[in-house]
Coordinates of N, CA and C in Angstrom, one line a residue:
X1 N 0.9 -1.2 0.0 CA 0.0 0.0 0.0 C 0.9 1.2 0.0
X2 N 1.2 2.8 -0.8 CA 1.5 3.5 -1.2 C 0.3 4.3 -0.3
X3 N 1.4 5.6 0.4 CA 0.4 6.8 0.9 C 1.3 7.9 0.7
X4 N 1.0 9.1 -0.4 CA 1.2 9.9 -0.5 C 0.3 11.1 0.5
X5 N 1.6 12.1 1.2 CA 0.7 13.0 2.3 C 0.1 14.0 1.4
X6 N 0.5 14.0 -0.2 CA 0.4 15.5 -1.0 C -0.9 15.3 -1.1
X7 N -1.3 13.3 -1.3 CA -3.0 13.3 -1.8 C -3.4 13.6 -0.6
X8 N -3.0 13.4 0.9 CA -3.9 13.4 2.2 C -3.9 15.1 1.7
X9 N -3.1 16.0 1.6 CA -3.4 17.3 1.5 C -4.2 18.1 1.0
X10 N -4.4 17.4 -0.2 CA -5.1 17.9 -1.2 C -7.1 17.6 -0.9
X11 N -7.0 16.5 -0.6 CA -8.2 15.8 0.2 C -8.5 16.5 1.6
X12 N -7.9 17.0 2.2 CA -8.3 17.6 3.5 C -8.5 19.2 2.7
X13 N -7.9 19.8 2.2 CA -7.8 21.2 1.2 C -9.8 21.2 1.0
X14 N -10.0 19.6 -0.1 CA -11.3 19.8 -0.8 C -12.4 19.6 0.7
X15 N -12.1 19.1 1.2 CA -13.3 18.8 2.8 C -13.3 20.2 2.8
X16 N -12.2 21.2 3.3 CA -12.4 22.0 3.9 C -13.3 23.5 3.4
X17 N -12.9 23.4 1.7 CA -13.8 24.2 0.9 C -15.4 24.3 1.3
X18 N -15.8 25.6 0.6 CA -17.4 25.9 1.1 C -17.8 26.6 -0.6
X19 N -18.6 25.8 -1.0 CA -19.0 26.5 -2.5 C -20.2 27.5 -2.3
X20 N -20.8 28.9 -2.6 CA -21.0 29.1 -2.5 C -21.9 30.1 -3.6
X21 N -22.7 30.0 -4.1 CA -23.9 30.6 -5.0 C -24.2 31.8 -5.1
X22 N -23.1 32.8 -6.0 CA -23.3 34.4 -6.1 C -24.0 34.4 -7.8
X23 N -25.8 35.2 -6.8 CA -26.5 35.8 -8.4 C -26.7 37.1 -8.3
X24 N -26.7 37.0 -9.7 CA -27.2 38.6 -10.2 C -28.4 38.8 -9.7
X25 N -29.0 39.8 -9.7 CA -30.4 40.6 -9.9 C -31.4 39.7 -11.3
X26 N -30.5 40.0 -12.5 CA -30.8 39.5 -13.6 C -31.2 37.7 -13.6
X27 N -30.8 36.8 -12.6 CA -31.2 35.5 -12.4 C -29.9 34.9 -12.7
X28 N -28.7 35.2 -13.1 CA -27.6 34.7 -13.3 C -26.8 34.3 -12.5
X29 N -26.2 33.3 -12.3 CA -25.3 32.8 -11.0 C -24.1 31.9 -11.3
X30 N -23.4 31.9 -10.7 CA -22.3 31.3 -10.5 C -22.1 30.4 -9.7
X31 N -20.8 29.4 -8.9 CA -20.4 28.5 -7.7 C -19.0 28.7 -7.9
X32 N -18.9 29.4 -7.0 CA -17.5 29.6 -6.2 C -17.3 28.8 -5.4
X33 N -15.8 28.0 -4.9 CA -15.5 27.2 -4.1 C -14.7 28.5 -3.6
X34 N -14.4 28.3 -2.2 CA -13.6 29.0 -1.2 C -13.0 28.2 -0.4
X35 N -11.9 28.8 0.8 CA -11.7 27.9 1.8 C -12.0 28.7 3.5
X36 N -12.1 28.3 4.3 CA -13.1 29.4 5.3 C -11.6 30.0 5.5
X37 N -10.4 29.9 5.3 CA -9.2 30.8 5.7 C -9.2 32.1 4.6
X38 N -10.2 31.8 3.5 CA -9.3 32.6 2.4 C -10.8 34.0 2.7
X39 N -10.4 35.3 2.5 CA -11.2 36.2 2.5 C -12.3 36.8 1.5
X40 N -12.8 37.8 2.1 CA -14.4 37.7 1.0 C -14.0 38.4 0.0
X41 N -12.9 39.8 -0.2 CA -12.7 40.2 -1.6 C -12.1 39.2 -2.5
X42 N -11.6 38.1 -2.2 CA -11.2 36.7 -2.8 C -12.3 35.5 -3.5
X43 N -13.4 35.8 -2.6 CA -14.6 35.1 -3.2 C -15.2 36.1 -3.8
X44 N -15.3 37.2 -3.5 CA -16.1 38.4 -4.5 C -15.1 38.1 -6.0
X45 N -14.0 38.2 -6.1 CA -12.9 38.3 -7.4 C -12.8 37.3 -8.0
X46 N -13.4 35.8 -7.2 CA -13.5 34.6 -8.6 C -15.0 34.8 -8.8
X47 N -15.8 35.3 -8.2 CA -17.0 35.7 -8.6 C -16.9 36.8 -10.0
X48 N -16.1 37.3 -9.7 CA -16.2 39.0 -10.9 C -15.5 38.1 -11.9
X49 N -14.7 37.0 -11.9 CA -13.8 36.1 -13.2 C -15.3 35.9 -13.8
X50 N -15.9 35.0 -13.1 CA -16.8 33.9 -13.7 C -17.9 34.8 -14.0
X51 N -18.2 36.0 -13.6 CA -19.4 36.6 -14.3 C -19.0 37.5 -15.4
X52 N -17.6 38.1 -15.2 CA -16.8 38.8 -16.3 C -17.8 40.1 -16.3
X53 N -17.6 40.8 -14.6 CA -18.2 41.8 -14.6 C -17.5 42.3 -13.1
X54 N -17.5 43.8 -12.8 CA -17.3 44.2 -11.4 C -18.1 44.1 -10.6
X55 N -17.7 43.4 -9.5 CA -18.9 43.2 -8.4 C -18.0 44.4 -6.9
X56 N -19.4 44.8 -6.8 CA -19.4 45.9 -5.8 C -19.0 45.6 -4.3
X57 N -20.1 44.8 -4.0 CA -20.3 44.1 -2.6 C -20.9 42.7 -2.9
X58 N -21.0 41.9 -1.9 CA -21.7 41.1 -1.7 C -23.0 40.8 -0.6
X59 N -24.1 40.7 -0.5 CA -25.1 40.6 0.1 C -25.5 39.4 0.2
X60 N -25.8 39.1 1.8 CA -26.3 38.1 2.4 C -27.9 37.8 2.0
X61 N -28.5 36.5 2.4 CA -30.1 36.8 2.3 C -31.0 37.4 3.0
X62 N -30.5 38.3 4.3 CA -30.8 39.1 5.0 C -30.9 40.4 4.5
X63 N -29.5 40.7 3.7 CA -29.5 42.0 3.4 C -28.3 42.6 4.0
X64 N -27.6 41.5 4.4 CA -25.8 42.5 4.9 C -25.1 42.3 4.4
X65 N -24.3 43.5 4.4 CA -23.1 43.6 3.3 C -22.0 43.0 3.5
X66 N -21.3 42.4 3.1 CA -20.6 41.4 4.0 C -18.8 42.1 3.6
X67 N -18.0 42.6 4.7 CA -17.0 43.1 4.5 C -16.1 42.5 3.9
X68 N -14.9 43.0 3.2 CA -14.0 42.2 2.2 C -13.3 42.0 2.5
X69 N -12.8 42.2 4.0 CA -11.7 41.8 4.7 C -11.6 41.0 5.8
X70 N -13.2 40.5 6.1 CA -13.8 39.5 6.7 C -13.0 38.1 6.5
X71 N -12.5 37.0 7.0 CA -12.4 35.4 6.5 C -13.5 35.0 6.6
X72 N -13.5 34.0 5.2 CA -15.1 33.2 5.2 C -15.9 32.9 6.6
X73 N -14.8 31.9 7.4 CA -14.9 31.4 8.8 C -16.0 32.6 9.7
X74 N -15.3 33.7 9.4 CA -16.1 34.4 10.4 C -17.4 35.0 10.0
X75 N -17.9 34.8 8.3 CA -19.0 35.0 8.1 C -20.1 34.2 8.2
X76 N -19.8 33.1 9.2 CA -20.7 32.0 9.1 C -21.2 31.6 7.8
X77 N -20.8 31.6 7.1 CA -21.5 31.3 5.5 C -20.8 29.8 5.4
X78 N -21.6 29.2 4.7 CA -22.1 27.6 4.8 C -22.2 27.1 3.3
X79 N -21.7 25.7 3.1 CA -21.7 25.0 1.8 C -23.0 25.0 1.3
X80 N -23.4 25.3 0.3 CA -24.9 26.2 -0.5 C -25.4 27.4 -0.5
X81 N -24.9 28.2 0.5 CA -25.5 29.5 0.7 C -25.2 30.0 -0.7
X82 N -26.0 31.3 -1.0 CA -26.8 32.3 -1.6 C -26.3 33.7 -1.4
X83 N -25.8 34.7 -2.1 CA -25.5 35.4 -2.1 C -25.6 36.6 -3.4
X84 N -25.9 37.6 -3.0 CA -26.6 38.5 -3.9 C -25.4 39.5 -4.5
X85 N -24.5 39.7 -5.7 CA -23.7 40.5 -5.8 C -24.1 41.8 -6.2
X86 N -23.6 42.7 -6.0 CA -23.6 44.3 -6.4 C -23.3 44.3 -7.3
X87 N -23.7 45.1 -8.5 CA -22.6 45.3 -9.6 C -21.9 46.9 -9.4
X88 N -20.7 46.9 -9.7 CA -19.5 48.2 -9.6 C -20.4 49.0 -10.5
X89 N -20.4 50.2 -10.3 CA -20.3 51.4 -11.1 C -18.9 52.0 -11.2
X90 N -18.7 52.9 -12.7 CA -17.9 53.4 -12.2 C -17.9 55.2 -11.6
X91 N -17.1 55.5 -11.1 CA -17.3 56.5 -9.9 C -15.6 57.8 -10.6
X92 N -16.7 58.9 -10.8 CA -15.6 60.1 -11.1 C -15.0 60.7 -9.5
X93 N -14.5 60.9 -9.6 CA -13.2 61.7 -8.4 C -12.4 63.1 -8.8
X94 N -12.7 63.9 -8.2 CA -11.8 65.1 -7.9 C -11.9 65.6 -6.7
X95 N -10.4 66.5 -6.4 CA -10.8 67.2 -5.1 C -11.3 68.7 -5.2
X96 N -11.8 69.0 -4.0 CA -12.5 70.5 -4.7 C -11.7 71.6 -5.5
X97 N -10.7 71.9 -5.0 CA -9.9 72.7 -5.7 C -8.9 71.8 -6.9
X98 N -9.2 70.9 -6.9 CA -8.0 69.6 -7.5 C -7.9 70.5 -9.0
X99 N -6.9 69.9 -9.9 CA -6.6 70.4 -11.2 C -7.0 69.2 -12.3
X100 N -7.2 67.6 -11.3 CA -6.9 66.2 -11.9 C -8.4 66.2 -12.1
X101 N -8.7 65.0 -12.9 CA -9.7 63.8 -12.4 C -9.2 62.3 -12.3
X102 N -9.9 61.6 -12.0 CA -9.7 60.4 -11.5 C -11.3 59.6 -11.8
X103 N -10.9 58.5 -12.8 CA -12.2 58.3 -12.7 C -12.1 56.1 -12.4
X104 N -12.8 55.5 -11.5 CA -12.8 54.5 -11.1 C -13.8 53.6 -12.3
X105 N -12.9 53.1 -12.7 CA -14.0 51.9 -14.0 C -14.8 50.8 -13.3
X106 N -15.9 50.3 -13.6 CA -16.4 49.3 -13.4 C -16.1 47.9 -12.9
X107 N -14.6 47.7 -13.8 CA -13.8 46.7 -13.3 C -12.9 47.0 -12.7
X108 N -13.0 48.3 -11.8 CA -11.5 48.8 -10.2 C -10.6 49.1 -10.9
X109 N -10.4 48.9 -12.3 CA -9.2 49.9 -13.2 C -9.4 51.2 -12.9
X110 N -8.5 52.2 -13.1 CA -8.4 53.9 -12.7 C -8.1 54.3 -14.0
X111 N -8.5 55.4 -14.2 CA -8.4 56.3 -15.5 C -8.2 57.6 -14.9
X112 N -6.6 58.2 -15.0 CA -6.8 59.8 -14.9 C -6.3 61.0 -15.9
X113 N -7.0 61.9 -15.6 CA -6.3 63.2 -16.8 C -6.4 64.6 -16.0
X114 N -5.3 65.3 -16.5 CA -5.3 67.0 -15.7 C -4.3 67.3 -15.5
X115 N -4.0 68.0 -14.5 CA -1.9 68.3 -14.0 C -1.9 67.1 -13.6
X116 N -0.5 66.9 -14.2 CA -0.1 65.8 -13.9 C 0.5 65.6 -12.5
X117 N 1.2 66.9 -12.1 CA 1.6 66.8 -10.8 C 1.0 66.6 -9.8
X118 N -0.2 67.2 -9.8 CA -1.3 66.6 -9.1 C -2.5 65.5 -9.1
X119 N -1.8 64.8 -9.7 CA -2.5 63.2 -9.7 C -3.2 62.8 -11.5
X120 N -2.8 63.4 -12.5 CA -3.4 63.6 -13.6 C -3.0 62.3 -13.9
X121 N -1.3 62.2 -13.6 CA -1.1 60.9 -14.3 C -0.7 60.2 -13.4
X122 N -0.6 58.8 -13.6 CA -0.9 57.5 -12.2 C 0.2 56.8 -13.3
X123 N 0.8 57.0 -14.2 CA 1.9 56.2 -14.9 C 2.5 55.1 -13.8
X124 N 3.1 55.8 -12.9 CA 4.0 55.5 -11.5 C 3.3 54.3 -11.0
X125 N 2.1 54.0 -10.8 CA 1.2 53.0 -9.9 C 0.4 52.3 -10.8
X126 N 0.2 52.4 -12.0 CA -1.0 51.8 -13.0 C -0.9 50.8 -12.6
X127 N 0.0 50.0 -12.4 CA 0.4 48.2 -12.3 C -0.7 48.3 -11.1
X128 N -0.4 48.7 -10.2 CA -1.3 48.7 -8.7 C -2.6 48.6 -8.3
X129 N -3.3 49.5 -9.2 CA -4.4 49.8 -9.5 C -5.0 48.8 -10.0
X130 N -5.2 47.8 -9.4 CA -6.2 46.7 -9.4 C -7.2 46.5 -8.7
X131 N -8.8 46.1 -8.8 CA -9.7 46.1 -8.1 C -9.8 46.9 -7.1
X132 N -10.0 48.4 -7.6 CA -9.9 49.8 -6.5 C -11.1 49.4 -6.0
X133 N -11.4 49.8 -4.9 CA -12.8 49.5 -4.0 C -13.2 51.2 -3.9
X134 N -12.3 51.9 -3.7 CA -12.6 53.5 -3.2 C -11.2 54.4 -3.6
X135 N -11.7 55.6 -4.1 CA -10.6 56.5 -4.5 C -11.3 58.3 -3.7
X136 N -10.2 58.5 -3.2 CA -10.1 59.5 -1.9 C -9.0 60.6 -2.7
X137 N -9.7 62.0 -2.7 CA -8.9 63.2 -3.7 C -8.8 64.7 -2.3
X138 N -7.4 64.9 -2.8 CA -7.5 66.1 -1.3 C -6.9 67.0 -3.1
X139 N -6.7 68.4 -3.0 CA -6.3 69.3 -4.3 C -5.0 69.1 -4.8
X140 N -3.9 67.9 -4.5 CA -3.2 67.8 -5.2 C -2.9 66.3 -5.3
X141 N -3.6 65.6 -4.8 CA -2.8 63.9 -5.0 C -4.0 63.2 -4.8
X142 N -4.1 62.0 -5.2 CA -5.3 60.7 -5.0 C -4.7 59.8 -4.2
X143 N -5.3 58.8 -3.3 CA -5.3 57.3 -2.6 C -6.5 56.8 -3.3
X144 N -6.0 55.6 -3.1 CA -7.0 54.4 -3.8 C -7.2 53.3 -2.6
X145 N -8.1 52.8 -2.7 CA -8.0 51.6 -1.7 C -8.6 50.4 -2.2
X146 N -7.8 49.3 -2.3 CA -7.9 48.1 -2.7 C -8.9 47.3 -2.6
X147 N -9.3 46.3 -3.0 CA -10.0 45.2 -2.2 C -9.8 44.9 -0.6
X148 N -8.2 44.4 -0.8 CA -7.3 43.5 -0.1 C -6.8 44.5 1.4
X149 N -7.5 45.7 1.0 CA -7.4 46.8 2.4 C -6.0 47.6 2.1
X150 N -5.2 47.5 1.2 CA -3.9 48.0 0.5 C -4.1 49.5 0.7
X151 N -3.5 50.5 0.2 CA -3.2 52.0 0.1 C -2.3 52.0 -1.5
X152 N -3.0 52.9 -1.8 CA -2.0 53.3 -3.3 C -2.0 55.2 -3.4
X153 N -1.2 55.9 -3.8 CA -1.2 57.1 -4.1 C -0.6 57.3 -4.7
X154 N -0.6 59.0 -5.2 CA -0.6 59.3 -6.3 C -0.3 60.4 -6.7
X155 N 0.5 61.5 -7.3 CA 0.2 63.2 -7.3 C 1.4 63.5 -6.3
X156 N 1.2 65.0 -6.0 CA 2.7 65.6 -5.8 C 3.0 65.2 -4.4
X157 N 4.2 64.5 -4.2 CA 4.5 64.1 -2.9 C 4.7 64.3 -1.8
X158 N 5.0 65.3 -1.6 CA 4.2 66.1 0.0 C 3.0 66.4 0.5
X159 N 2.5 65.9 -0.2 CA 0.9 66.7 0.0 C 0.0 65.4 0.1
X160 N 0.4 64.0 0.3 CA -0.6 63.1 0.3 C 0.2 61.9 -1.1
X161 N 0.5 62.4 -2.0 CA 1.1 61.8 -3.3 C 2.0 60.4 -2.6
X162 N 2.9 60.4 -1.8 CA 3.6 59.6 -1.6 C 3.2 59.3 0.1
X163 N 2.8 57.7 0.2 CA 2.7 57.0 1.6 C 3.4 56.0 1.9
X164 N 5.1 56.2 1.5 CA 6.0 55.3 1.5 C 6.1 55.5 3.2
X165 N 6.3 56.4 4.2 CA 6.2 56.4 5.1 C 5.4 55.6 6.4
X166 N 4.4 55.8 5.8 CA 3.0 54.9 6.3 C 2.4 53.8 5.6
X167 N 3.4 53.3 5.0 CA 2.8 52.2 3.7 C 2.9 51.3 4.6
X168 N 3.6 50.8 5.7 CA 3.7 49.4 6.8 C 2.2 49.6 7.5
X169 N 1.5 50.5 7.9 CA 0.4 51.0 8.7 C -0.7 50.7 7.8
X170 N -0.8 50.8 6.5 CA -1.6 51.0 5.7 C -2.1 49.2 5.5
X171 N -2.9 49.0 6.4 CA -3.2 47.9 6.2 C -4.4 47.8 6.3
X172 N -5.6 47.1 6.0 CA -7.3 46.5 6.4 C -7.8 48.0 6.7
X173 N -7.4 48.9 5.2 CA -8.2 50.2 5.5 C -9.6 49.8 4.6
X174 N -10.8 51.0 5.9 CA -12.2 50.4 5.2 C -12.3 51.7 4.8
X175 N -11.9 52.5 4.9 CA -12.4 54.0 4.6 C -11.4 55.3 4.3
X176 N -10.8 55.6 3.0 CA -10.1 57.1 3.1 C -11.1 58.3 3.1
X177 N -10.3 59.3 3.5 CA -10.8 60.6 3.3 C -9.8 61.9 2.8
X178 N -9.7 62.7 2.3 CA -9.0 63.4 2.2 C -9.5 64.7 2.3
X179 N -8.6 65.9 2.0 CA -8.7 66.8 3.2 C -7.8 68.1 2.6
X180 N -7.9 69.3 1.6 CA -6.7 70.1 1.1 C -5.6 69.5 0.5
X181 N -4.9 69.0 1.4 CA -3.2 68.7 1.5 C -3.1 67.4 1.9
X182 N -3.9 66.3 2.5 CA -3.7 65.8 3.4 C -4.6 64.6 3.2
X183 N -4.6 63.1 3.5 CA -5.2 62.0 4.0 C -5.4 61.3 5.3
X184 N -6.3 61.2 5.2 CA -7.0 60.1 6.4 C -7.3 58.7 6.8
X185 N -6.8 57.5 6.7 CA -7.5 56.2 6.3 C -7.9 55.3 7.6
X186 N -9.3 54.7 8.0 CA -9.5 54.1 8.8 C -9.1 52.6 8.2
X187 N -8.7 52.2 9.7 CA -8.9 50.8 9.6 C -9.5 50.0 10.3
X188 N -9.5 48.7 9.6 CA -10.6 48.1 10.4 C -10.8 47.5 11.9
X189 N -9.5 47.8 12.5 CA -8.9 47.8 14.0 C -9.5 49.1 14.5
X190 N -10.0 50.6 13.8 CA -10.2 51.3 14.5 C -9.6 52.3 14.7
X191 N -8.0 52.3 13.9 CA -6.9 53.4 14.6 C -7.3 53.6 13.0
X192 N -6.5 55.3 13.1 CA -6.6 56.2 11.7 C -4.7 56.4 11.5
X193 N -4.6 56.2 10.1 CA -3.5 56.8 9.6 C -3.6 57.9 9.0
X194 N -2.6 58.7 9.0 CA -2.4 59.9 8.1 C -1.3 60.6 7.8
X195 N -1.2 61.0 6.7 CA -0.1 61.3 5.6 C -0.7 62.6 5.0
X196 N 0.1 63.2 4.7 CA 0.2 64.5 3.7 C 1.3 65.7 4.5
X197 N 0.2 66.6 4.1 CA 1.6 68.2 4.7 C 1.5 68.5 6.2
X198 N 0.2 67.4 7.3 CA 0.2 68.3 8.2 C 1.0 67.1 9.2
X199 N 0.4 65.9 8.5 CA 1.0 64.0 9.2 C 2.3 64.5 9.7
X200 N 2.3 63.3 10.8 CA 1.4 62.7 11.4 C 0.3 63.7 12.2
X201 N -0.7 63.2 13.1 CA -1.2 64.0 14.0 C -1.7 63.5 15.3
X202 N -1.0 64.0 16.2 CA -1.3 63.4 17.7 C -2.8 63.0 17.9
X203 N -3.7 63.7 17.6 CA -4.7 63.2 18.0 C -5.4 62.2 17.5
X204 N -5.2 62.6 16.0 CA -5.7 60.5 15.2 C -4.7 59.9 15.5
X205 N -3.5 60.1 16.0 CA -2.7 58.7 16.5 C -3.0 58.3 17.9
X206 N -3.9 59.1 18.4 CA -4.5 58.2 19.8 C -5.8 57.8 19.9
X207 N -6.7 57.9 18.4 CA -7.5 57.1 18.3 C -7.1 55.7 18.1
X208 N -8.2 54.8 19.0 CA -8.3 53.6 18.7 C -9.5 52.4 18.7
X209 N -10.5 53.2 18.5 CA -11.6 52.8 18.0 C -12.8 53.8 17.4
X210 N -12.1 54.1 16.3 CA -12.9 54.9 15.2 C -13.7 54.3 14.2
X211 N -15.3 54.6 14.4 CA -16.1 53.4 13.8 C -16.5 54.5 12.2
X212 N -15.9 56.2 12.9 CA -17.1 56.8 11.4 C -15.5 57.8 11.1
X213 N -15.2 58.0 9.8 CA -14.2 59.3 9.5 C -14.9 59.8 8.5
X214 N -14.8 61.3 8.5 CA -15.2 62.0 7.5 C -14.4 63.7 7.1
X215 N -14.5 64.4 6.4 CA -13.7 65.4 5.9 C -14.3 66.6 5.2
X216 N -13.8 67.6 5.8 CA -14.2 68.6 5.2 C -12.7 69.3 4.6
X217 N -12.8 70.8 3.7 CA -11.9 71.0 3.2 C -10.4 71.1 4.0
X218 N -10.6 71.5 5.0 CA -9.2 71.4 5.9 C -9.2 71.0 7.3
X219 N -10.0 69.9 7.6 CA -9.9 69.2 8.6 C -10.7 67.6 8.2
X220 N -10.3 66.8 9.6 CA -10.8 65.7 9.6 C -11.8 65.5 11.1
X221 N -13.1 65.0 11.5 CA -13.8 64.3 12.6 C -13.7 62.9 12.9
X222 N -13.6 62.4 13.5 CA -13.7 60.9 13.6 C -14.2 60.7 14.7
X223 N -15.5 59.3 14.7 CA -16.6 59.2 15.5 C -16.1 57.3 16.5
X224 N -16.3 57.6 17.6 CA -15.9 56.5 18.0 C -17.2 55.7 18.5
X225 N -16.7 54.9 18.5 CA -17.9 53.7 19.2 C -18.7 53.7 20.6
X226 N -18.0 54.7 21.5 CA -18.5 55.3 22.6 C -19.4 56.2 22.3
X227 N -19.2 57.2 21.1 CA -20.3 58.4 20.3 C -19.3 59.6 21.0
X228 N -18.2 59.3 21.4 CA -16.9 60.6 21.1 C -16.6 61.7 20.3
X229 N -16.5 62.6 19.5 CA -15.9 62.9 18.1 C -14.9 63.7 18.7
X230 N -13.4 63.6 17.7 CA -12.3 64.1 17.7 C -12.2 64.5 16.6
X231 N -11.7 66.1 16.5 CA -11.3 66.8 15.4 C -9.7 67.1 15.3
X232 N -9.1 67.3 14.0 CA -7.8 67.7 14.0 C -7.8 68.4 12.5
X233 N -6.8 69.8 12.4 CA -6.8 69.8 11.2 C -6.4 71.4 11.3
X234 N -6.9 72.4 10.4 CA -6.6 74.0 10.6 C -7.6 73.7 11.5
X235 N -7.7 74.9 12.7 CA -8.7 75.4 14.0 C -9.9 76.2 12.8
X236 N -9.7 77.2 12.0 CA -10.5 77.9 11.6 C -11.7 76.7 10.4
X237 N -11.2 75.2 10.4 CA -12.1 74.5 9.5 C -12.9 73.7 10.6
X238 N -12.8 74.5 11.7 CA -12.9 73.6 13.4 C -12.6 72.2 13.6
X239 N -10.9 72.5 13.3 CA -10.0 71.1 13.3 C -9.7 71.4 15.2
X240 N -10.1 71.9 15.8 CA -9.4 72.0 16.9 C -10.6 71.9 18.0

């Protein structure tokens, strides 16, 4: 008798898979196999292969959106479940005063044009720019944020363009914002990163459970899970 551990591996791999049933609106569906280690923008993305379309979100049969940086395991989702995809639109971007635009394709590709210095051209990052989830514009530079919770930027480099600094921090962001000069990005732990001309800033670096961020032209709020808010940014955009 002959026992290879590669077949026991492979055989424990297929037990462990969970296939799971993403339709359209239109009546169209798919079966995705997953494994409960691998995450939901992972089963959203062989989903968007096999429908050969951008999928947005994914929705439960309740009606919840099911986060992309969730593991299967923790979504309780089960061999047969049902799931309802979103289709992507695509989404134009500028900042108020910006010179660029930025415009997000249907398939998370980026298209931009305007000063270049300020984010017109993305030459530098195109490779990166894969399945953008969300694209965040302050007046001179863009962030992008991934499926996979990644950071990408873009435009003139003091000002937000470059987050080689904070690129180790930039991880399981659900939400940018931007801000003049300046970025914001929550993550899904709750702490905020930020980068541009004013970064760091003491007071988003001692959040640590920020459930809401949002921005006006020269400041940032962030709302915590207690119902807290913390401002930082110029005093006169009542950053203070």
């Amino acid at each position: 008798l002959t026992f290879h551990f590669s077949d026991l591996a492979v055989s424990v791999a297929q037990a462990m898979s969970v296939a799971i049933e993403v339709s359209l609106l239109s009546g169209e569906s798919v079966q995705v196999e997953v494994e409960p280690t691998h995450r939901v923008h992972q089963l959203r993305q062989k989903a968007q292969t096999q429908l050969q379309l951008g999928i947005e979100s994914l929705l439960t049969a309740s009606g919840q959106t099911l986060c992309d940086l969730d593991c299967i395991a923790e979504t309780n989702l089960k061999d047969g479940d049902i799931l309802t995809a979103v289709c992507r639109r695509g989404q134009l971007i500028s900042g108020p005063e910006s010179l660029a635009f930025a415009y997000r394709r249907s398939d998370g590709s980026v298209l931009t044009w305007g000063n270049e210095a300020c984010g017109g051209s993305s030459k530098r990052v195109r490779d990166q720019l894969v399945d953008v989830e969300q694209i965040a514009a302050n007046n001179f530079a863009f962030a992008a944020r991934l499926s996979d919770g990644s950071v990408v930027t873009w435009g003139e480099a003091g000002k937000g363009g470059n987050s080689r600094h904070v690129r180790a921090e930039l991880t399981s962001v659900v939400h940018l914002e931007g801000s003049t000069a300046d970025f914001a990005a929550l993550r899904a732990d709750g702490r905020i990163v930020c980068w541009g001309s004013m970064a760091p800033d003491p007071v988003a670096e001692s959040l640590l459970d920020t459930k809401q961020l949002i921005a006006n032209s020269s400041a940032f709020a962030a709302l915590s899970k207690d119902g807290h808010v913390a401002c930082w940014g110029f005093w006169n955009s009542r950053g203070d």
